[in-house]
Amino acid sequence: MVCMENIKQLCYDNKIILAPMVRINTLPMRLLALDYGADIVYTEELIDHRLIRCYRKVNETLQSIDYIDKSDATVVFRTCSREKPYVVLQIGTSDPERAAKAAQVVEQDVAGIDINMGCPKDFSLKGGMGAALLFNPDKACAILSAVVSAVKIPVTCKIRVLEDIDDTVALCKKLAVTGVAAIGIHGRTIKERPIHPNRNHFIKAISEALNIPVIANGGSKEIKVFEDIIKFKNVTGCSSVMIARTAEKNCSIFKKDGKLELFTVIRDYLHHAVDYDNVAPNSKYCIQNMLQNIQETEQGRLFLESTSLQQICDLWELGDYCRQKQKKMNYLRFEERDVACNDQKRIKQNSTDEEESNYVNSLKCMYIRSLYPRPEDLPKTKLLNWAKKHNKPLPKYHTEQFEKLFKSTVTFDNQKYSSSFWEKNKRWAEQGSAIVCLHYLKVYDIDYMKINGILG
């Protein structure tokens, strides 16, 4: 088999690859896999609708490229120059036109595009995406042909095997005609789970039948050390190997000289999470999958109680590093949310707003959960206790929503207080208005707010 590899085109032959995994394959995990020796890294599945809604932003602070959802300022995809030659973005889609459009949105910042044709989850199946495409080969081929024609980078697809080996080979031959650069094969059917054996002989038959690289997947159950990757490659007769669950548990499986101790892997992961401002819930989810039964230890229990990236980093002696980095990054959140508000014209100006504007004490401030580790520190709690202490009526909150963003006004002691910063959920919006009120009550001063990145 000949692989035409050059600077511009990603080669899929003789590679060891980080497989796409939902919620796992964000930028920190992809960079970690590259650090440890992976040749190619796939993103988690990103739905075509969301990619099409995104705008591209060069993030000077993080030295990254961000694709941000215009509707709520969520970072849908973050990448950087380090991974550009090796990252493949996986798209969830059921429509050729949308798939092509989504691929074009990100084409300039990735090395390849993959179409998910193997996900067995209900969400994908009901939407005609993922493994649903295995049973609609004409649409699957139409999607691949559309994307191949729309972009100049390699296009692949990742599938699951069918019940019958001959049917699976026939399907792969049909998909290969569309011009894809490689096909990834998970050796289980839609109904089968990790407890079932991987159908390695299916993958071998496909590899022998095609003249493009075939990437074997599904062997994590037998892969414990690096040498097992090579065994899996030989058993399946494939061009390359794609690893999911084993890498999820300990990403240093990619190291040829042996795996690292798990706590070292977690520290390495956290460095990337901090450097690229990865959201705490996602980082926590990734680490939980690494820890597994170690969560029963004292450190594991403290980890489960953590709610912020800073708290997680404290457990692995990276707290100071995290705090220093996050102060700089908080300013980014103001800018990104402003773009979302302005682009979608979320800040509604009507007669009621104009009548009430003179009565609202307003600041542009942001609620940052990590600054309030104890329940009694939360701005709403602090304001409530202040009211009780000074025999004042309890604060009342009114929150307005526009699409996916929220802004709250708190009425306290016959005055109204609000942040002009739109938050992503109602609870945070209420906390933001409480911060403004506490500032006017001289509980929080301007210097405190600036130092902690609260004030925009």
Short mmCIF file of C-alpha atoms in Angstrom, two decimals:
data_model
loop_
_atom_site.label_atom_id
_atom_site.label_comp_id
_atom_site.label_asym_id
_atom_site.label_seq_id
_atom_site.Cartn_x
_atom_site.Cartn_y
_atom_site.Cartn_z
CA MET A 1 0.00 0.00 0.00
CA VAL A 2 1.38 3.41 -0.96
CA CYS A 3 0.65 6.47 1.14
CA MET A 4 1.22 9.80 -0.59
CA GLU A 5 2.37 11.83 2.39
CA ASN A 6 3.46 15.45 2.10
CA ILE A 7 3.38 18.57 4.21
CA LYS A 8 -0.19 19.44 3.33
CA GLN A 9 -1.86 16.03 3.39
CA LEU A 10 -2.27 13.86 6.46
CA CYS A 11 -1.25 10.24 5.95
CA TYR A 12 -3.28 7.50 7.67
CA ASP A 13 -0.93 4.59 6.98
CA ASN A 14 1.07 3.01 9.83
CA LYS A 15 -0.27 5.37 12.49
CA ILE A 16 -1.32 5.05 16.11
CA ILE A 17 -4.33 7.27 16.71
CA LEU A 18 -6.37 8.71 19.56
CA ALA A 19 -9.94 7.66 18.74
CA PRO A 20 -12.83 10.17 19.00
CA MET A 21 -14.54 10.07 22.40
CA VAL A 22 -17.41 12.33 23.47
CA ARG A 23 -16.43 14.77 26.25
CA ILE A 24 -12.92 13.29 26.42
CA ASN A 25 -11.24 14.53 23.26
CA THR A 26 -11.08 18.24 23.97
CA LEU A 27 -7.80 20.06 23.39
CA PRO A 28 -6.02 19.06 26.66
CA MET A 29 -6.46 15.34 26.01
CA ARG A 30 -5.45 15.65 22.36
CA LEU A 31 -2.27 17.49 23.29
CA LEU A 32 -1.51 14.95 26.00
CA ALA A 33 -1.82 12.11 23.48
CA LEU A 34 0.57 13.91 21.11
CA ASP A 35 3.01 14.47 23.98
CA TYR A 36 3.05 10.75 24.67
CA GLY A 37 3.52 9.65 21.06
CA ALA A 38 0.16 9.48 19.24
CA ASP A 39 0.54 10.14 15.51
CA ILE A 40 -2.99 11.48 14.92
CA VAL A 41 -5.64 12.78 17.33
CA TYR A 42 -9.38 12.94 16.64
CA THR A 43 -11.70 15.46 18.24
CA GLU A 44 -14.89 14.45 19.96
CA GLU A 45 -17.91 14.39 17.65
CA LEU A 46 -19.13 17.92 16.86
CA ILE A 47 -22.60 18.32 15.36
CA ASP A 48 -22.82 20.09 12.00
CA HIS A 49 -25.50 22.57 13.16
CA ARG A 50 -23.24 23.87 15.96
CA LEU A 51 -20.18 24.23 13.74
CA ILE A 52 -22.16 26.19 11.18
CA ARG A 53 -23.29 28.59 13.96
CA CYS A 54 -19.69 29.30 14.99
CA TYR A 55 -17.44 32.22 14.27
CA ARG A 56 -13.65 31.87 14.22
CA LYS A 57 -11.53 33.82 16.68
CA VAL A 58 -7.77 34.07 17.05
CA ASN A 59 -7.27 33.91 20.81
CA GLU A 60 -4.08 35.87 21.47
CA THR A 61 -4.16 35.22 25.22
CA LEU A 62 -4.23 31.44 24.88
CA GLN A 63 -2.41 31.30 21.54
CA SER A 64 -5.30 29.23 20.23
CA ILE A 65 -7.94 29.28 17.53
CA ASP A 66 -11.46 29.22 18.94
CA TYR A 67 -14.72 28.40 17.19
CA ILE A 68 -17.40 30.10 19.28
CA ASP A 69 -21.14 29.51 19.13
CA LYS A 70 -22.73 32.85 18.26
CA SER A 71 -25.84 32.03 20.25
CA ASP A 72 -24.28 31.64 23.70
CA ALA A 73 -20.51 32.31 23.41
CA THR A 74 -19.68 28.65 24.13
CA VAL A 75 -16.33 27.51 22.77
CA VAL A 76 -17.37 24.60 20.55
CA PHE A 77 -13.89 23.79 19.25
CA ARG A 78 -10.51 25.04 20.47
CA THR A 79 -7.29 24.14 18.70
CA CYS A 80 -3.71 25.38 18.45
CA SER A 81 -0.69 25.31 16.14
CA ARG A 82 0.87 22.39 18.04
CA GLU A 83 -1.83 19.97 16.90
CA LYS A 84 -2.76 21.42 13.52
CA PRO A 85 -0.76 18.88 11.44
CA TYR A 86 -2.28 15.96 13.36
CA VAL A 87 -5.84 16.80 14.39
CA VAL A 88 -8.89 15.33 12.67
CA LEU A 89 -12.25 16.91 13.42
CA GLN A 90 -15.16 14.47 13.57
CA ILE A 91 -18.55 15.73 12.40
CA GLY A 92 -21.94 14.33 13.35
CA THR A 93 -24.30 14.84 10.44
CA SER A 94 -27.21 13.43 8.48
CA ASP A 95 -27.17 15.85 5.55
CA PRO A 96 -24.62 16.25 2.71
CA GLU A 97 -25.04 20.01 2.37
CA ARG A 98 -24.71 20.70 6.09
CA ALA A 99 -21.77 18.33 6.38
CA ALA A 100 -19.91 20.10 3.59
CA LYS A 101 -20.65 23.52 5.04
CA ALA A 102 -19.52 22.48 8.54
CA ALA A 103 -16.30 21.01 7.16
CA GLN A 104 -15.54 24.23 5.31
CA VAL A 105 -16.00 26.25 8.51
CA VAL A 106 -13.03 24.52 10.20
CA GLU A 107 -11.00 23.36 7.21
CA GLN A 108 -8.19 25.88 7.61
CA ASP A 109 -7.38 24.80 11.16
CA VAL A 110 -7.42 20.98 11.00
CA ALA A 111 -5.52 18.27 9.15
CA GLY A 112 -8.54 16.15 8.31
CA ILE A 113 -12.30 15.70 8.56
CA ASP A 114 -14.03 12.53 9.76
CA ILE A 115 -17.71 11.69 9.41
CA ASN A 116 -19.15 9.76 12.35
CA MET A 117 -20.96 6.68 11.06
CA GLY A 118 -20.55 4.48 14.10
CA CYS A 119 -22.11 6.13 17.15
CA PRO A 120 -24.88 3.84 18.49
CA LYS A 121 -26.41 6.36 20.93
CA ASP A 122 -30.11 7.18 20.64
CA PHE A 123 -29.36 10.86 20.06
CA SER A 124 -27.42 10.03 16.91
CA LEU A 125 -29.73 7.31 15.66
CA LYS A 126 -32.90 9.40 16.05
CA GLY A 127 -31.25 12.26 14.19
CA GLY A 128 -30.21 10.01 11.32
CA MET A 129 -26.56 10.44 12.28
CA GLY A 130 -23.82 8.09 13.44
CA ALA A 131 -24.59 4.39 13.02
CA ALA A 132 -27.96 5.21 11.40
CA LEU A 133 -25.98 5.95 8.23
CA LEU A 134 -24.79 2.33 8.09
CA PHE A 135 -28.32 1.37 7.09
CA ASN A 136 -28.65 4.19 4.57
CA PRO A 137 -25.50 3.70 2.46
CA ASP A 138 -26.67 5.98 -0.34
CA LYS A 139 -26.96 8.90 2.06
CA ALA A 140 -23.66 7.96 3.70
CA CYS A 141 -21.94 8.03 0.34
CA ALA A 142 -23.64 11.30 -0.60
CA ILE A 143 -22.35 12.89 2.61
CA LEU A 144 -18.80 11.67 2.05
CA SER A 145 -18.79 12.73 -1.61
CA ALA A 146 -20.08 16.19 -0.68
CA VAL A 147 -17.40 16.71 1.96
CA VAL A 148 -14.60 15.32 -0.23
CA SER A 149 -15.62 17.79 -2.94
CA ALA A 150 -15.98 20.71 -0.51
CA VAL A 151 -12.57 20.62 1.22
CA LYS A 152 -8.93 20.22 0.23
CA ILE A 153 -7.93 18.16 3.26
CA PRO A 154 -8.37 14.37 3.64
CA VAL A 155 -11.80 13.05 4.57
CA THR A 156 -12.41 9.79 6.43
CA CYS A 157 -15.30 8.00 8.07
CA LYS A 158 -15.55 5.80 11.15
CA ILE A 159 -18.05 2.96 11.14
CA ARG A 160 -19.11 -0.14 13.09
CA VAL A 161 -19.30 -3.57 11.54
CA LEU A 162 -22.59 -5.07 10.40
CA GLU A 163 -23.79 -8.49 11.52
CA ASP A 164 -22.58 -10.13 8.30
CA ILE A 165 -18.93 -9.95 7.24
CA ASP A 166 -19.70 -9.88 3.51
CA ASP A 167 -22.23 -7.07 3.97
CA THR A 168 -19.64 -5.11 5.95
CA VAL A 169 -16.97 -5.53 3.26
CA ALA A 170 -19.45 -4.52 0.56
CA LEU A 171 -20.40 -1.40 2.49
CA CYS A 172 -16.76 -0.40 2.96
CA LYS A 173 -16.06 -0.85 -0.75
CA LYS A 174 -18.98 1.45 -1.52
CA LEU A 175 -17.77 4.07 0.96
CA ALA A 176 -14.20 3.90 -0.38
CA VAL A 177 -15.37 4.87 -3.89
CA THR A 178 -16.38 8.33 -2.59
CA GLY A 179 -12.72 9.34 -2.35
CA VAL A 180 -12.16 9.02 1.39
CA ALA A 181 -8.53 8.77 2.49
CA ALA A 182 -9.15 6.03 5.07
CA ILE A 183 -11.89 4.16 6.91
CA GLY A 184 -11.93 3.53 10.65
CA ILE A 185 -13.57 0.25 11.72
CA HIS A 186 -14.92 -0.46 15.19
CA GLY A 187 -15.15 -4.24 15.34
CA ARG A 188 -18.52 -4.44 17.11
CA THR A 189 -22.07 -4.02 15.87
CA ILE A 190 -24.46 -1.33 17.06
CA LYS A 191 -25.95 -3.67 19.65
CA GLU A 192 -22.64 -4.96 20.99
CA ARG A 193 -20.77 -3.38 23.89
CA PRO A 194 -17.20 -3.61 25.27
CA ILE A 195 -18.02 -6.89 27.03
CA HIS A 196 -18.46 -8.49 23.60
CA PRO A 197 -15.37 -9.62 21.67
CA ASN A 198 -14.11 -7.36 18.92
CA ARG A 199 -14.64 -8.88 15.49
CA ASN A 200 -11.03 -8.62 14.43
CA HIS A 201 -11.53 -10.99 11.51
CA PHE A 202 -14.05 -8.52 10.04
CA ILE A 203 -11.44 -5.77 10.14
CA LYS A 204 -8.86 -8.07 8.51
CA ALA A 205 -11.26 -8.92 5.69
CA ILE A 206 -11.96 -5.23 5.09
CA SER A 207 -8.26 -4.39 5.11
CA GLU A 208 -7.57 -7.07 2.51
CA ALA A 209 -10.44 -5.86 0.33
CA LEU A 210 -9.58 -2.13 0.24
CA ASN A 211 -6.68 -0.25 -1.28
CA ILE A 212 -6.91 2.66 1.17
CA PRO A 213 -5.72 2.61 4.81
CA VAL A 214 -7.99 0.81 7.26
CA ILE A 215 -7.85 1.90 10.90
CA ALA A 216 -8.67 -0.81 13.45
CA ASN A 217 -10.65 0.16 16.55
CA GLY A 218 -12.28 -1.67 19.45
CA GLY A 219 -9.28 -3.55 20.85
CA SER A 220 -8.86 -1.66 24.11
CA LYS A 221 -9.95 -4.70 26.13
CA GLU A 222 -6.75 -6.49 25.08
CA ILE A 223 -4.45 -3.43 25.02
CA LYS A 224 -2.63 -3.03 28.35
CA VAL A 225 0.86 -1.97 27.19
CA PHE A 226 2.27 -0.44 24.03
CA GLU A 227 3.30 -3.82 22.59
CA ASP A 228 -0.36 -4.86 22.62
CA ILE A 229 -1.09 -2.11 20.11
CA ILE A 230 1.28 -3.74 17.64
CA LYS A 231 -0.30 -7.16 18.32
CA PHE A 232 -3.76 -5.72 17.62
CA LYS A 233 -2.47 -4.20 14.38
CA ASN A 234 -1.03 -7.52 13.26
CA VAL A 235 -4.13 -9.53 14.21
CA THR A 236 -6.42 -7.23 12.25
CA GLY A 237 -4.01 -6.84 9.35
CA CYS A 238 -4.89 -3.16 9.29
CA SER A 239 -2.87 -0.12 8.28
CA SER A 240 -3.25 1.73 11.58
CA VAL A 241 -4.71 1.42 15.07
CA MET A 242 -7.16 3.73 16.82
CA ILE A 243 -7.33 3.60 20.64
CA ALA A 244 -10.21 4.85 22.80
CA ARG A 245 -10.92 3.40 26.26
CA THR A 246 -7.34 2.41 27.08
CA ALA A 247 -6.15 5.93 26.25
CA GLU A 248 -9.04 7.41 28.22
CA LYS A 249 -7.83 5.57 31.34
CA ASN A 250 -4.12 6.27 30.88
CA CYS A 251 -3.09 8.31 27.87
CA SER A 252 0.57 7.33 28.26
CA ILE A 253 -0.34 4.03 26.54
CA PHE A 254 1.07 5.81 23.45
CA LYS A 255 4.56 5.86 24.98
CA LYS A 256 6.80 3.23 23.38
CA ASP A 257 9.00 3.04 26.49
CA GLY A 258 6.14 2.22 28.85
CA LYS A 259 3.21 3.81 30.65
CA LEU A 260 3.60 6.50 33.30
CA GLU A 261 2.23 6.46 36.83
CA LEU A 262 -1.36 7.74 36.75
CA PHE A 263 -0.88 10.78 38.98
CA THR A 264 1.89 11.99 36.65
CA VAL A 265 -0.51 11.65 33.72
CA ILE A 266 -3.15 13.65 35.58
CA ARG A 267 -0.66 16.45 36.35
CA ASP A 268 0.40 16.54 32.69
CA TYR A 269 -3.25 16.69 31.65
CA LEU A 270 -4.01 19.50 34.12
CA HIS A 271 -1.14 21.61 32.76
CA HIS A 272 -2.81 21.55 29.34
CA ALA A 273 -6.25 22.12 30.87
CA VAL A 274 -5.01 25.25 32.67
CA ASP A 275 -2.97 26.54 29.73
CA TYR A 276 -5.98 26.34 27.43
CA ASP A 277 -8.68 27.39 29.91
CA ASN A 278 -10.55 24.11 29.71
CA VAL A 279 -13.88 24.25 31.52
CA ALA A 280 -13.89 22.60 34.95
CA PRO A 281 -16.75 20.10 34.34
CA ASN A 282 -15.00 18.72 31.28
CA SER A 283 -11.63 18.46 33.03
CA LYS A 284 -13.27 16.77 36.00
CA TYR A 285 -15.03 14.28 33.74
CA CYS A 286 -11.76 13.35 32.02
CA ILE A 287 -9.93 12.87 35.32
CA GLN A 288 -12.79 10.80 36.74
CA ASN A 289 -12.35 8.39 33.86
CA MET A 290 -8.65 8.16 34.66
CA LEU A 291 -9.12 7.62 38.40
CA GLN A 292 -11.80 4.90 38.21
CA ASN A 293 -11.76 3.05 41.57
CA ILE A 294 -9.02 5.32 42.91
CA GLN A 295 -11.90 7.73 43.61
CA GLU A 296 -12.40 5.75 46.83
CA THR A 297 -9.17 7.18 48.30
CA GLU A 298 -9.04 10.37 50.38
CA GLN A 299 -7.68 12.36 47.45
CA GLY A 300 -10.34 10.81 45.24
CA ARG A 301 -13.12 11.88 47.60
CA LEU A 302 -11.76 15.43 47.75
CA PHE A 303 -11.61 15.41 43.97
CA LEU A 304 -15.26 14.39 43.70
CA GLU A 305 -16.21 17.32 45.95
CA SER A 306 -14.31 19.82 43.77
CA THR A 307 -16.28 22.27 41.64
CA SER A 308 -13.59 24.38 39.95
CA LEU A 309 -10.40 23.81 38.00
CA GLN A 310 -8.49 25.59 40.77
CA GLN A 311 -9.76 23.16 43.39
CA ILE A 312 -8.82 20.21 41.19
CA CYS A 313 -5.35 21.65 40.59
CA ASP A 314 -4.84 22.18 44.33
CA LEU A 315 -5.12 18.41 44.80
CA TRP A 316 -2.24 17.84 42.38
CA GLU A 317 -0.08 20.75 43.63
CA LEU A 318 -0.85 22.98 40.66
CA GLY A 319 -3.16 25.44 42.42
CA ASP A 320 -0.86 28.46 42.29
CA TYR A 321 -0.11 27.83 38.63
CA CYS A 322 -3.84 27.64 37.89
CA ARG A 323 -4.70 30.84 39.80
CA GLN A 324 -2.00 32.82 38.04
CA LYS A 325 -3.19 31.71 34.60
CA GLN A 326 -6.91 32.14 35.23
CA LYS A 327 -6.69 35.78 36.29
CA LYS A 328 -5.49 36.62 32.80
CA MET A 329 -8.10 34.47 31.15
CA ASN A 330 -11.16 35.91 32.88
CA TYR A 331 -10.99 38.98 30.66
CA LEU A 332 -11.53 36.75 27.62
CA ARG A 333 -14.94 35.73 28.86
CA PHE A 334 -16.18 39.33 28.81
CA GLU A 335 -15.06 39.78 25.23
CA GLU A 336 -16.54 36.50 23.97
CA ARG A 337 -19.91 37.10 25.65
CA ASP A 338 -20.02 40.66 24.27
CA VAL A 339 -19.63 39.33 20.74
CA ALA A 340 -22.49 36.89 21.30
CA CYS A 341 -24.74 39.62 22.67
CA ASN A 342 -23.93 42.17 19.99
CA ASP A 343 -24.03 39.77 17.03
CA GLN A 344 -27.43 38.41 17.99
CA LYS A 345 -28.77 41.75 19.28
CA ARG A 346 -29.63 40.19 22.62
CA ILE A 347 -29.70 43.35 24.66
CA LYS A 348 -33.26 44.44 24.07
CA GLN A 349 -33.99 48.14 24.20
CA ASN A 350 -37.67 48.85 24.60
CA SER A 351 -39.84 51.40 26.35
CA THR A 352 -39.89 49.44 29.59
CA ASP A 353 -36.10 49.24 29.66
CA GLU A 354 -35.83 52.97 29.04
CA GLU A 355 -38.27 53.75 31.82
CA GLU A 356 -36.41 51.54 34.29
CA SER A 357 -32.84 52.31 33.23
CA ASN A 358 -32.57 55.37 35.48
CA TYR A 359 -33.41 53.26 38.49
CA VAL A 360 -30.93 50.44 37.89
CA ASN A 361 -27.45 50.56 39.41
CA SER A 362 -25.36 48.70 36.88
CA LEU A 363 -21.83 47.41 36.48
CA LYS A 364 -20.33 45.04 33.97
CA CYS A 365 -19.20 42.19 36.19
CA MET A 366 -18.98 38.43 35.86
CA TYR A 367 -19.72 35.66 38.33
CA ILE A 368 -16.72 33.31 38.61
CA ARG A 369 -17.67 30.24 40.61
CA SER A 370 -14.11 29.37 41.69
CA LEU A 371 -13.82 32.60 43.72
CA TYR A 372 -16.46 31.38 46.17
CA PRO A 373 -15.39 27.94 47.45
CA ARG A 374 -17.71 27.88 50.49
CA PRO A 375 -21.52 28.17 50.30
CA GLU A 376 -21.48 31.15 52.68
CA ASP A 377 -19.14 33.00 50.30
CA LEU A 378 -21.60 33.00 47.41
CA PRO A 379 -22.74 36.55 46.54
CA LYS A 380 -26.45 35.74 46.90
CA THR A 381 -25.86 34.16 50.31
CA LYS A 382 -23.68 37.05 51.41
CA LEU A 383 -26.34 39.56 50.33
CA LEU A 384 -29.08 37.59 52.09
CA ASN A 385 -27.07 37.50 55.34
CA TRP A 386 -26.31 41.22 55.03
CA ALA A 387 -30.03 41.95 54.70
CA LYS A 388 -30.85 39.89 57.78
CA LYS A 389 -28.07 41.50 59.80
CA HIS A 390 -29.28 45.02 58.95
CA ASN A 391 -33.00 44.21 59.24
CA LYS A 392 -33.67 44.90 55.57
CA PRO A 393 -36.30 43.26 53.34
CA LEU A 394 -34.98 40.18 51.60
CA PRO A 395 -33.63 40.68 48.04
CA LYS A 396 -35.89 39.77 45.12
CA TYR A 397 -34.54 38.65 41.74
CA HIS A 398 -36.01 39.08 38.30
CA THR A 399 -34.25 37.35 35.40
CA GLU A 400 -34.76 37.84 31.69
CA GLN A 401 -33.66 35.38 29.05
CA PHE A 402 -32.82 35.95 25.42
CA GLU A 403 -32.12 32.70 23.56
CA LYS A 404 -29.38 31.02 25.64
CA LEU A 405 -28.21 33.98 27.76
CA PHE A 406 -29.54 35.44 31.00
CA LYS A 407 -29.43 38.79 32.81
CA SER A 408 -30.82 39.33 36.30
CA THR A 409 -31.88 42.39 38.30
CA VAL A 410 -32.05 42.24 42.08
CA THR A 411 -34.34 44.61 43.97
CA PHE A 412 -33.01 45.41 47.43
CA ASP A 413 -33.95 48.18 49.84
CA ASN A 414 -35.98 49.95 47.12
CA GLN A 415 -33.04 49.97 44.69
CA LYS A 416 -32.36 47.87 41.60
CA TYR A 417 -28.97 46.35 40.77
CA SER A 418 -27.87 44.49 37.67
CA SER A 419 -24.79 43.40 35.77
CA SER A 420 -24.73 44.28 32.09
CA PHE A 421 -22.88 41.01 31.51
CA TRP A 422 -25.12 38.25 30.17
CA GLU A 423 -24.52 34.89 31.84
CA LYS A 424 -25.04 31.34 30.53
CA ASN A 425 -27.60 30.33 33.13
CA LYS A 426 -30.12 31.89 35.50
CA ARG A 427 -28.24 31.05 38.71
CA TRP A 428 -25.08 32.78 37.54
CA ALA A 429 -27.04 35.81 36.36
CA GLU A 430 -28.58 36.18 39.84
CA GLN A 431 -25.16 35.86 41.44
CA GLY A 432 -23.90 38.59 39.09
CA SER A 433 -26.62 41.01 40.14
CA ALA A 434 -25.86 40.24 43.79
CA ILE A 435 -22.20 41.13 43.16
CA VAL A 436 -23.27 44.56 41.84
CA CYS A 437 -25.49 45.12 44.87
CA LEU A 438 -22.70 44.12 47.26
CA HIS A 439 -20.39 46.56 45.56
CA TYR A 440 -22.83 49.43 46.07
CA LEU A 441 -23.21 48.33 49.69
CA LYS A 442 -19.38 48.61 49.91
CA VAL A 443 -18.95 44.90 50.70
CA TYR A 444 -16.89 44.42 47.53
CA ASP A 445 -14.57 47.19 46.37
CA ILE A 446 -13.40 47.95 42.85
CA ASP A 447 -9.81 46.82 43.51
CA TYR A 448 -10.99 43.41 44.70
CA MET A 449 -13.15 43.03 41.59
CA LYS A 450 -10.37 44.05 39.21
CA ILE A 451 -7.73 41.84 40.82
CA ASN A 452 -9.95 38.77 40.51
CA GLY A 453 -11.06 39.51 36.95
CA ILE A 454 -14.69 40.06 37.96
CA LEU A 455 -15.01 43.55 36.53
CA GLY A 456 -15.14 44.11 32.80
#
